[in-house]
Amino acid sequence: MEIFEELVEASQFKIVGSMLSACVIIFLLFFIASRRVKMVPHGLQGALEALVDFIKIDIVFENIGPEGKTWLPFFVTLFFFILGTNLIGLIPGSFSATSNINITATLALIVFFSIQVQGVIKHGFFKYIKSWIPAGVPVFIGVFMFPIEFVGQIAKPFSLAIRLFANMFAGHLVLGT
């Protein structure tokens, strides 16, 4: 039993170390790239601007529209955090934090509550809940649709968390064997 507890403790240290390392490296990359900002970017500034533009145009604006500009920092933070921890996990002897279900579930909870709170702020509580059921649906069908949509709202982020965890865990398992 003591050996198991020591293994869990060691893996938790690796997870925290991986996340901290990823955050420090990402901060340093952006700090270095933004020290001498130029109108025509090149080098590290160009690479990071290209990634941020990819997130802005192909992810945020494509799915949310121009009003998604306020969500851009959130998506950039998630993207670079997941990318950083996954890249650190490629280093032999290190650990990818996203191969731990606790980390992916926490990210899923953050995304879930951010979306729900923003929906309530933008539309109001009752109008937001009402938007889960398409307009024109008869009330007796809406009674059945609401619980299904409620479960769907909860299941989406957790299914993504499970997928990310399973992919990273399977990759580590394959590399380990």
PDB file of C-alpha atoms in Angstrom:
ATOM      1  CA  MET A   1       0.000   0.000   0.000  1.00  0.00           C
ATOM      2  CA  GLU A   2       2.863   2.382   0.768  1.00  0.00           C
ATOM      3  CA  ILE A   3       4.417   1.745  -2.640  1.00  0.00           C
ATOM      4  CA  PHE A   4       1.135   2.653  -4.354  1.00  0.00           C
ATOM      5  CA  GLU A   5       0.878   5.880  -2.335  1.00  0.00           C
ATOM      6  CA  GLU A   6       4.468   6.791  -3.239  1.00  0.00           C
ATOM      7  CA  LEU A   7       3.744   6.182  -6.945  1.00  0.00           C
ATOM      8  CA  VAL A   8       0.633   8.368  -6.809  1.00  0.00           C
ATOM      9  CA  GLU A   9       2.570  11.092  -5.014  1.00  0.00           C
ATOM     10  CA  ALA A  10       5.399  10.930  -7.569  1.00  0.00           C
ATOM     11  CA  SER A  11       2.971  11.121 -10.508  1.00  0.00           C
ATOM     12  CA  GLN A  12       1.199  14.114  -8.940  1.00  0.00           C
ATOM     13  CA  PHE A  13       4.550  15.862  -8.651  1.00  0.00           C
ATOM     14  CA  LYS A  14       5.219  15.130 -12.341  1.00  0.00           C
ATOM     15  CA  ILE A  15       1.806  16.489 -13.329  1.00  0.00           C
ATOM     16  CA  VAL A  16       2.288  19.736 -11.425  1.00  0.00           C
ATOM     17  CA  GLY A  17       5.837  20.029 -12.743  1.00  0.00           C
ATOM     18  CA  SER A  18       4.628  19.485 -16.305  1.00  0.00           C
ATOM     19  CA  MET A  19       1.920  22.113 -16.024  1.00  0.00           C
ATOM     20  CA  LEU A  20       4.222  24.608 -14.332  1.00  0.00           C
ATOM     21  CA  SER A  21       6.937  24.021 -16.921  1.00  0.00           C
ATOM     22  CA  ALA A  22       4.454  24.485 -19.763  1.00  0.00           C
ATOM     23  CA  CYS A  23       3.154  27.739 -18.284  1.00  0.00           C
ATOM     24  CA  VAL A  24       6.659  29.132 -17.717  1.00  0.00           C
ATOM     25  CA  ILE A  25       7.851  28.158 -21.217  1.00  0.00           C
ATOM     26  CA  ILE A  26       4.746  29.623 -22.890  1.00  0.00           C
ATOM     27  CA  PHE A  27       5.079  32.824 -20.870  1.00  0.00           C
ATOM     28  CA  LEU A  28       8.741  33.133 -21.820  1.00  0.00           C
ATOM     29  CA  LEU A  29       7.992  32.484 -25.506  1.00  0.00           C
ATOM     30  CA  PHE A  30       5.363  35.199 -25.621  1.00  0.00           C
ATOM     31  CA  PHE A  31       7.509  37.554 -23.535  1.00  0.00           C
ATOM     32  CA  ILE A  32      10.499  37.130 -25.835  1.00  0.00           C
ATOM     33  CA  ALA A  33       8.356  37.440 -28.974  1.00  0.00           C
ATOM     34  CA  SER A  34       6.706  40.638 -27.748  1.00  0.00           C
ATOM     35  CA  ARG A  35       9.838  42.477 -26.603  1.00  0.00           C
ATOM     36  CA  ARG A  36      10.523  44.018 -30.005  1.00  0.00           C
ATOM     37  CA  VAL A  37       7.233  43.877 -31.850  1.00  0.00           C
ATOM     38  CA  LYS A  38       7.532  44.715 -35.550  1.00  0.00           C
ATOM     39  CA  MET A  39       4.859  45.569 -38.099  1.00  0.00           C
ATOM     40  CA  VAL A  40       6.052  42.729 -40.333  1.00  0.00           C
ATOM     41  CA  PRO A  41       6.682  39.853 -37.927  1.00  0.00           C
ATOM     42  CA  HIS A  42       9.444  37.332 -38.431  1.00  0.00           C
ATOM     43  CA  GLY A  43      10.954  34.559 -36.384  1.00  0.00           C
ATOM     44  CA  LEU A  44       9.273  33.715 -33.098  1.00  0.00           C
ATOM     45  CA  GLN A  45       6.868  36.658 -33.311  1.00  0.00           C
ATOM     46  CA  GLY A  46       5.715  35.507 -36.748  1.00  0.00           C
ATOM     47  CA  ALA A  47       5.225  31.914 -35.623  1.00  0.00           C
ATOM     48  CA  LEU A  48       3.204  32.874 -32.550  1.00  0.00           C
ATOM     49  CA  GLU A  49       1.138  35.397 -34.502  1.00  0.00           C
ATOM     50  CA  ALA A  50       0.375  32.712 -37.085  1.00  0.00           C
ATOM     51  CA  LEU A  51      -0.845  30.345 -34.348  1.00  0.00           C
ATOM     52  CA  VAL A  52      -2.950  33.054 -32.703  1.00  0.00           C
ATOM     53  CA  ASP A  53      -4.412  34.005 -36.111  1.00  0.00           C
ATOM     54  CA  PHE A  54      -5.228  30.344 -36.729  1.00  0.00           C
ATOM     55  CA  ILE A  55      -7.107  30.193 -33.413  1.00  0.00           C
ATOM     56  CA  LYS A  56      -8.818  33.519 -34.112  1.00  0.00           C
ATOM     57  CA  ILE A  57      -9.941  32.859 -37.693  1.00  0.00           C
ATOM     58  CA  ASP A  58     -10.327  29.084 -37.950  1.00  0.00           C
ATOM     59  CA  ILE A  59     -11.616  28.308 -34.460  1.00  0.00           C
ATOM     60  CA  VAL A  60     -13.185  31.339 -32.773  1.00  0.00           C
ATOM     61  CA  PHE A  61     -14.604  33.336 -35.703  1.00  0.00           C
ATOM     62  CA  GLU A  62     -15.568  30.183 -37.601  1.00  0.00           C
ATOM     63  CA  ASN A  63     -17.644  28.853 -34.690  1.00  0.00           C
ATOM     64  CA  ILE A  64     -18.736  31.956 -32.765  1.00  0.00           C
ATOM     65  CA  GLY A  65     -18.507  34.737 -35.331  1.00  0.00           C
ATOM     66  CA  PRO A  66     -17.029  38.219 -34.940  1.00  0.00           C
ATOM     67  CA  GLU A  67     -18.567  38.595 -31.479  1.00  0.00           C
ATOM     68  CA  GLY A  68     -16.251  35.777 -30.391  1.00  0.00           C
ATOM     69  CA  LYS A  69     -13.396  38.276 -30.213  1.00  0.00           C
ATOM     70  CA  THR A  70     -13.992  38.521 -26.466  1.00  0.00           C
ATOM     71  CA  TRP A  71     -13.449  34.735 -26.218  1.00  0.00           C
ATOM     72  CA  LEU A  72     -10.112  34.824 -28.056  1.00  0.00           C
ATOM     73  CA  PRO A  73      -7.882  35.094 -24.929  1.00  0.00           C
ATOM     74  CA  PHE A  74      -9.703  32.139 -23.368  1.00  0.00           C
ATOM     75  CA  PHE A  75      -9.233  29.945 -26.444  1.00  0.00           C
ATOM     76  CA  VAL A  76      -5.599  31.006 -26.912  1.00  0.00           C
ATOM     77  CA  THR A  77      -4.887  30.160 -23.267  1.00  0.00           C
ATOM     78  CA  LEU A  78      -6.507  26.728 -23.555  1.00  0.00           C
ATOM     79  CA  PHE A  79      -4.790  25.991 -26.872  1.00  0.00           C
ATOM     80  CA  PHE A  80      -1.300  26.878 -25.692  1.00  0.00           C
ATOM     81  CA  PHE A  81      -1.754  25.193 -22.300  1.00  0.00           C
ATOM     82  CA  ILE A  82      -2.824  21.905 -23.899  1.00  0.00           C
ATOM     83  CA  LEU A  83      -0.177  22.191 -26.625  1.00  0.00           C
ATOM     84  CA  GLY A  84       2.544  22.991 -24.089  1.00  0.00           C
ATOM     85  CA  THR A  85       1.724  20.149 -21.700  1.00  0.00           C
ATOM     86  CA  ASN A  86       1.439  17.684 -24.583  1.00  0.00           C
ATOM     87  CA  LEU A  87       4.793  18.751 -26.056  1.00  0.00           C
ATOM     88  CA  ILE A  88       6.459  18.496 -22.650  1.00  0.00           C
ATOM     89  CA  GLY A  89       5.024  14.982 -22.403  1.00  0.00           C
ATOM     90  CA  LEU A  90       7.118  14.016 -25.455  1.00  0.00           C
ATOM     91  CA  ILE A  91      10.334  14.532 -23.498  1.00  0.00           C
ATOM     92  CA  PRO A  92      11.566  11.177 -22.167  1.00  0.00           C
ATOM     93  CA  GLY A  93      11.049  10.885 -18.422  1.00  0.00           C
ATOM     94  CA  SER A  94       8.508  13.704 -18.320  1.00  0.00           C
ATOM     95  CA  PHE A  95       4.748  13.489 -18.017  1.00  0.00           C
ATOM     96  CA  SER A  96       1.912  14.939 -20.093  1.00  0.00           C
ATOM     97  CA  ALA A  97      -0.603  16.504 -17.732  1.00  0.00           C
ATOM     98  CA  THR A  98      -3.456  15.858 -20.145  1.00  0.00           C
ATOM     99  CA  SER A  99      -2.959  12.123 -19.751  1.00  0.00           C
ATOM    100  CA  ASN A 100      -4.485  12.515 -16.290  1.00  0.00           C
ATOM    101  CA  ILE A 101      -8.293  12.486 -16.214  1.00  0.00           C
ATOM    102  CA  ASN A 102      -8.330  15.018 -13.364  1.00  0.00           C
ATOM    103  CA  ILE A 103      -6.678  17.671 -15.518  1.00  0.00           C
ATOM    104  CA  THR A 104      -8.903  17.113 -18.561  1.00  0.00           C
ATOM    105  CA  ALA A 105     -12.031  17.013 -16.367  1.00  0.00           C
ATOM    106  CA  THR A 106     -10.992  20.301 -14.744  1.00  0.00           C
ATOM    107  CA  LEU A 107     -10.509  21.888 -18.166  1.00  0.00           C
ATOM    108  CA  ALA A 108     -13.937  20.541 -19.170  1.00  0.00           C
ATOM    109  CA  LEU A 109     -15.548  22.046 -16.071  1.00  0.00           C
ATOM    110  CA  ILE A 110     -13.931  25.421 -16.752  1.00  0.00           C
ATOM    111  CA  VAL A 111     -15.210  25.396 -20.339  1.00  0.00           C
ATOM    112  CA  PHE A 112     -18.673  24.160 -19.324  1.00  0.00           C
ATOM    113  CA  PHE A 113     -19.218  26.818 -16.653  1.00  0.00           C
ATOM    114  CA  SER A 114     -17.738  29.567 -18.827  1.00  0.00           C
ATOM    115  CA  ILE A 115     -20.193  28.776 -21.613  1.00  0.00           C
ATOM    116  CA  GLN A 116     -23.195  28.491 -19.287  1.00  0.00           C
ATOM    117  CA  VAL A 117     -22.399  31.714 -17.411  1.00  0.00           C
ATOM    118  CA  GLN A 118     -21.796  33.621 -20.651  1.00  0.00           C
ATOM    119  CA  GLY A 119     -25.080  32.329 -22.085  1.00  0.00           C
ATOM    120  CA  VAL A 120     -27.000  33.446 -19.000  1.00  0.00           C
ATOM    121  CA  ILE A 121     -25.262  36.858 -19.005  1.00  0.00           C
ATOM    122  CA  LYS A 122     -25.988  37.435 -22.690  1.00  0.00           C
ATOM    123  CA  HIS A 123     -29.584  36.180 -22.863  1.00  0.00           C
ATOM    124  CA  GLY A 124     -30.858  36.033 -19.278  1.00  0.00           C
ATOM    125  CA  PHE A 125     -31.521  32.790 -17.415  1.00  0.00           C
ATOM    126  CA  PHE A 126     -34.948  31.853 -18.768  1.00  0.00           C
ATOM    127  CA  LYS A 127     -34.273  32.937 -22.346  1.00  0.00           C
ATOM    128  CA  TYR A 128     -31.001  30.972 -22.341  1.00  0.00           C
ATOM    129  CA  ILE A 129     -32.692  27.816 -21.036  1.00  0.00           C
ATOM    130  CA  LYS A 130     -35.493  28.332 -23.565  1.00  0.00           C
ATOM    131  CA  SER A 131     -32.900  28.476 -26.376  1.00  0.00           C
ATOM    132  CA  TRP A 132     -32.075  24.822 -25.760  1.00  0.00           C
ATOM    133  CA  ILE A 133     -35.367  23.891 -27.403  1.00  0.00           C
ATOM    134  CA  PRO A 134     -35.810  25.005 -31.043  1.00  0.00           C
ATOM    135  CA  ALA A 135     -38.478  27.591 -31.776  1.00  0.00           C
ATOM    136  CA  GLY A 136     -41.810  26.253 -32.970  1.00  0.00           C
ATOM    137  CA  VAL A 137     -41.572  22.922 -31.156  1.00  0.00           C
ATOM    138  CA  PRO A 138     -44.871  21.979 -29.481  1.00  0.00           C
ATOM    139  CA  VAL A 139     -44.849  22.173 -25.684  1.00  0.00           C
ATOM    140  CA  PHE A 140     -45.535  18.453 -25.177  1.00  0.00           C
ATOM    141  CA  ILE A 141     -42.451  17.588 -27.286  1.00  0.00           C
ATOM    142  CA  GLY A 142     -40.399  20.295 -25.571  1.00  0.00           C
ATOM    143  CA  VAL A 143     -41.049  18.592 -22.234  1.00  0.00           C
ATOM    144  CA  PHE A 144     -39.215  15.527 -23.549  1.00  0.00           C
ATOM    145  CA  MET A 145     -36.526  17.501 -25.383  1.00  0.00           C
ATOM    146  CA  PHE A 146     -35.440  19.593 -22.392  1.00  0.00           C
ATOM    147  CA  PRO A 147     -33.981  16.727 -20.295  1.00  0.00           C
ATOM    148  CA  ILE A 148     -32.252  15.321 -23.380  1.00  0.00           C
ATOM    149  CA  GLU A 149     -30.720  18.699 -24.178  1.00  0.00           C
ATOM    150  CA  PHE A 150     -29.720  19.181 -20.521  1.00  0.00           C
ATOM    151  CA  VAL A 151     -27.850  15.873 -20.518  1.00  0.00           C
ATOM    152  CA  GLY A 152     -26.320  16.803 -23.888  1.00  0.00           C
ATOM    153  CA  GLN A 153     -25.051  20.113 -22.494  1.00  0.00           C
ATOM    154  CA  ILE A 154     -23.312  18.260 -19.669  1.00  0.00           C
ATOM    155  CA  ALA A 155     -22.060  15.376 -21.812  1.00  0.00           C
ATOM    156  CA  LYS A 156     -20.294  17.452 -24.500  1.00  0.00           C
ATOM    157  CA  PRO A 157     -17.412  18.830 -22.423  1.00  0.00           C
ATOM    158  CA  PHE A 158     -16.925  15.585 -20.539  1.00  0.00           C
ATOM    159  CA  SER A 159     -16.834  13.534 -23.724  1.00  0.00           C
ATOM    160  CA  LEU A 160     -14.105  15.868 -24.978  1.00  0.00           C
ATOM    161  CA  ALA A 161     -12.260  15.466 -21.675  1.00  0.00           C
ATOM    162  CA  ILE A 162     -12.443  11.676 -21.921  1.00  0.00           C
ATOM    163  CA  ARG A 163     -11.246  11.768 -25.557  1.00  0.00           C
ATOM    164  CA  LEU A 164      -8.245  13.952 -24.752  1.00  0.00           C
ATOM    165  CA  PHE A 165      -7.376  11.821 -21.716  1.00  0.00           C
ATOM    166  CA  ALA A 166      -7.782   8.547 -23.608  1.00  0.00           C
ATOM    167  CA  ASN A 167      -5.681   9.706 -26.567  1.00  0.00           C
ATOM    168  CA  MET A 168      -2.843  10.905 -24.374  1.00  0.00           C
ATOM    169  CA  PHE A 169      -3.011   7.890 -22.073  1.00  0.00           C
ATOM    170  CA  ALA A 170      -3.048   5.484 -25.015  1.00  0.00           C
ATOM    171  CA  GLY A 171      -0.068   7.262 -26.535  1.00  0.00           C
ATOM    172  CA  HIS A 172       1.890   6.883 -23.298  1.00  0.00           C
ATOM    173  CA  LEU A 173       0.868   3.246 -23.050  1.00  0.00           C
ATOM    174  CA  VAL A 174       2.049   2.525 -26.589  1.00  0.00           C
ATOM    175  CA  LEU A 175       5.338   4.332 -25.991  1.00  0.00           C
ATOM    176  CA  GLY A 176       5.779   2.563 -22.673  1.00  0.00           C
ATOM    177  CA  THR A 177       5.346  -0.902 -24.167  1.00  0.00           C
TER     178      THR A 177
END
